[in-house]
């Protein structure tokens, strides 16, 4: 199954957000806009799901390895996390007017 066209872009902006959670000053307006969009969308999730998403996108290992680590830590099936990521990426793409 092919991934949606927006996947790489929304993963890029979410990585930036997850690695800069307390950022207050931005070099570019687009970075600021993307950061706030990520912030707004992720705040629609529970605290546990926020932690999972921030870890998966913010860690420096592969997504597959990060999903595996979070599934072990939170005792959830890996498919739960992958499905949550798909839903999150779609919401983020909608907020960014990509779809």
PDB file of C-alpha atoms in Angstrom:
ATOM      1  CA  UNK A   1       0.000   0.000   0.000  1.00  0.00           C
ATOM      2  CA  UNK A   2       1.355   3.417  -0.959  1.00  0.00           C
ATOM      3  CA  UNK A   3       1.711   6.124   1.612  1.00  0.00           C
ATOM      4  CA  UNK A   4      -0.201   9.372   1.139  1.00  0.00           C
ATOM      5  CA  UNK A   5       1.627  12.223  -0.599  1.00  0.00           C
ATOM      6  CA  UNK A   6       1.669  14.357   2.548  1.00  0.00           C
ATOM      7  CA  UNK A   7       3.310  11.770   4.820  1.00  0.00           C
ATOM      8  CA  UNK A   8       6.932  12.861   4.413  1.00  0.00           C
ATOM      9  CA  UNK A   9       6.100  16.525   4.937  1.00  0.00           C
ATOM     10  CA  UNK A  10       3.945  16.076   8.039  1.00  0.00           C
ATOM     11  CA  UNK A  11       6.512  13.694   9.519  1.00  0.00           C
ATOM     12  CA  UNK A  12       9.167  16.324   8.913  1.00  0.00           C
ATOM     13  CA  UNK A  13       7.226  19.054  10.689  1.00  0.00           C
ATOM     14  CA  UNK A  14       6.276  16.723  13.530  1.00  0.00           C
ATOM     15  CA  UNK A  15       9.919  15.729  14.012  1.00  0.00           C
ATOM     16  CA  UNK A  16      10.767  19.417  14.311  1.00  0.00           C
ATOM     17  CA  UNK A  17       7.985  19.909  16.856  1.00  0.00           C
ATOM     18  CA  UNK A  18       8.855  16.801  18.898  1.00  0.00           C
ATOM     19  CA  UNK A  19      12.530  17.742  19.081  1.00  0.00           C
ATOM     20  CA  UNK A  20      11.790  21.372  20.005  1.00  0.00           C
ATOM     21  CA  UNK A  21       8.887  21.167  22.462  1.00  0.00           C
ATOM     22  CA  UNK A  22       9.873  24.274  24.407  1.00  0.00           C
ATOM     23  CA  UNK A  23      10.959  26.412  21.470  1.00  0.00           C
ATOM     24  CA  UNK A  24       9.908  30.055  21.836  1.00  0.00           C
ATOM     25  CA  UNK A  25      11.784  31.792  19.040  1.00  0.00           C
ATOM     26  CA  UNK A  26      11.704  30.647  15.431  1.00  0.00           C
ATOM     27  CA  UNK A  27      14.066  31.470  12.577  1.00  0.00           C
ATOM     28  CA  UNK A  28      11.279  31.361   9.990  1.00  0.00           C
ATOM     29  CA  UNK A  29       7.572  32.137  10.106  1.00  0.00           C
ATOM     30  CA  UNK A  30       6.732  28.824   8.437  1.00  0.00           C
ATOM     31  CA  UNK A  31       8.529  26.941  11.215  1.00  0.00           C
ATOM     32  CA  UNK A  32       6.489  28.839  13.772  1.00  0.00           C
ATOM     33  CA  UNK A  33       3.243  28.130  11.914  1.00  0.00           C
ATOM     34  CA  UNK A  34       4.062  24.422  11.567  1.00  0.00           C
ATOM     35  CA  UNK A  35       5.038  24.184  15.246  1.00  0.00           C
ATOM     36  CA  UNK A  36       1.745  25.671  16.392  1.00  0.00           C
ATOM     37  CA  UNK A  37      -0.270  23.458  14.046  1.00  0.00           C
ATOM     38  CA  UNK A  38       1.466  20.383  15.496  1.00  0.00           C
ATOM     39  CA  UNK A  39       0.860  21.694  18.999  1.00  0.00           C
ATOM     40  CA  UNK A  40      -2.848  22.213  18.349  1.00  0.00           C
ATOM     41  CA  UNK A  41      -3.376  18.802  16.773  1.00  0.00           C
ATOM     42  CA  UNK A  42      -1.391  16.828  19.343  1.00  0.00           C
ATOM     43  CA  UNK A  43      -3.322  18.443  22.179  1.00  0.00           C
ATOM     44  CA  UNK A  44      -6.447  16.647  20.969  1.00  0.00           C
ATOM     45  CA  UNK A  45      -4.891  13.371  22.199  1.00  0.00           C
ATOM     46  CA  UNK A  46      -4.667  11.894  25.685  1.00  0.00           C
ATOM     47  CA  UNK A  47      -1.468  12.388  27.686  1.00  0.00           C
ATOM     48  CA  UNK A  48      -0.379   8.802  27.045  1.00  0.00           C
ATOM     49  CA  UNK A  49      -0.952   9.106  23.304  1.00  0.00           C
ATOM     50  CA  UNK A  50       0.858  12.468  23.246  1.00  0.00           C
ATOM     51  CA  UNK A  51       3.859  10.841  24.936  1.00  0.00           C
ATOM     52  CA  UNK A  52       3.819   8.027  22.398  1.00  0.00           C
ATOM     53  CA  UNK A  53       3.618  10.389  19.422  1.00  0.00           C
ATOM     54  CA  UNK A  54       6.323  12.730  20.711  1.00  0.00           C
ATOM     55  CA  UNK A  55       8.644   9.806  21.371  1.00  0.00           C
ATOM     56  CA  UNK A  56       8.024   8.105  18.027  1.00  0.00           C
ATOM     57  CA  UNK A  57       8.544  11.282  15.997  1.00  0.00           C
ATOM     58  CA  UNK A  58      11.193  12.874  18.198  1.00  0.00           C
ATOM     59  CA  UNK A  59      13.589  10.009  18.790  1.00  0.00           C
ATOM     60  CA  UNK A  60      16.521   9.534  16.470  1.00  0.00           C
ATOM     61  CA  UNK A  61      15.962   5.851  15.714  1.00  0.00           C
ATOM     62  CA  UNK A  62      13.757   4.538  12.899  1.00  0.00           C
ATOM     63  CA  UNK A  63       9.987   4.860  13.192  1.00  0.00           C
ATOM     64  CA  UNK A  64       9.680   1.068  13.348  1.00  0.00           C
ATOM     65  CA  UNK A  65      12.120   0.847  16.260  1.00  0.00           C
ATOM     66  CA  UNK A  66      10.459   3.746  18.069  1.00  0.00           C
ATOM     67  CA  UNK A  67       7.012   2.190  17.635  1.00  0.00           C
ATOM     68  CA  UNK A  68       8.345  -1.110  18.966  1.00  0.00           C
ATOM     69  CA  UNK A  69       9.848   0.594  22.037  1.00  0.00           C
ATOM     70  CA  UNK A  70       6.637   2.475  22.818  1.00  0.00           C
ATOM     71  CA  UNK A  71       4.478  -0.611  22.338  1.00  0.00           C
ATOM     72  CA  UNK A  72       6.596  -2.449  24.910  1.00  0.00           C
ATOM     73  CA  UNK A  73       6.654   0.477  27.334  1.00  0.00           C
ATOM     74  CA  UNK A  74       2.912   1.167  27.223  1.00  0.00           C
ATOM     75  CA  UNK A  75       1.796  -2.444  26.692  1.00  0.00           C
ATOM     76  CA  UNK A  76      -0.121  -1.718  23.499  1.00  0.00           C
ATOM     77  CA  UNK A  77      -0.043  -3.465  20.154  1.00  0.00           C
ATOM     78  CA  UNK A  78       2.225  -1.895  17.527  1.00  0.00           C
ATOM     79  CA  UNK A  79      -0.732  -1.595  15.146  1.00  0.00           C
ATOM     80  CA  UNK A  80      -2.430   0.714  17.644  1.00  0.00           C
ATOM     81  CA  UNK A  81       0.517   3.114  17.365  1.00  0.00           C
ATOM     82  CA  UNK A  82       0.801   2.837  13.570  1.00  0.00           C
ATOM     83  CA  UNK A  83      -2.942   3.521  13.228  1.00  0.00           C
ATOM     84  CA  UNK A  84      -2.693   6.467  15.602  1.00  0.00           C
ATOM     85  CA  UNK A  85       0.198   7.848  13.537  1.00  0.00           C
ATOM     86  CA  UNK A  86      -1.848   7.562  10.328  1.00  0.00           C
ATOM     87  CA  UNK A  87      -4.774   9.354  11.937  1.00  0.00           C
ATOM     88  CA  UNK A  88      -2.499  12.018  13.424  1.00  0.00           C
ATOM     89  CA  UNK A  89      -0.716  12.632  10.114  1.00  0.00           C
ATOM     90  CA  UNK A  90      -4.054  12.987   8.329  1.00  0.00           C
ATOM     91  CA  UNK A  91      -5.293  15.507  10.918  1.00  0.00           C
ATOM     92  CA  UNK A  92      -2.033  17.421  10.608  1.00  0.00           C
ATOM     93  CA  UNK A  93      -2.295  17.457   6.810  1.00  0.00           C
ATOM     94  CA  UNK A  94      -5.845  18.805   7.055  1.00  0.00           C
ATOM     95  CA  UNK A  95      -4.785  21.545   9.466  1.00  0.00           C
ATOM     96  CA  UNK A  96      -1.968  22.519   7.100  1.00  0.00           C
ATOM     97  CA  UNK A  97      -4.475  22.563   4.198  1.00  0.00           C
ATOM     98  CA  UNK A  98      -2.591  19.854   2.332  1.00  0.00           C
ATOM     99  CA  UNK A  99      -5.784  17.879   1.852  1.00  0.00           C
TER     100      UNK A  99
END
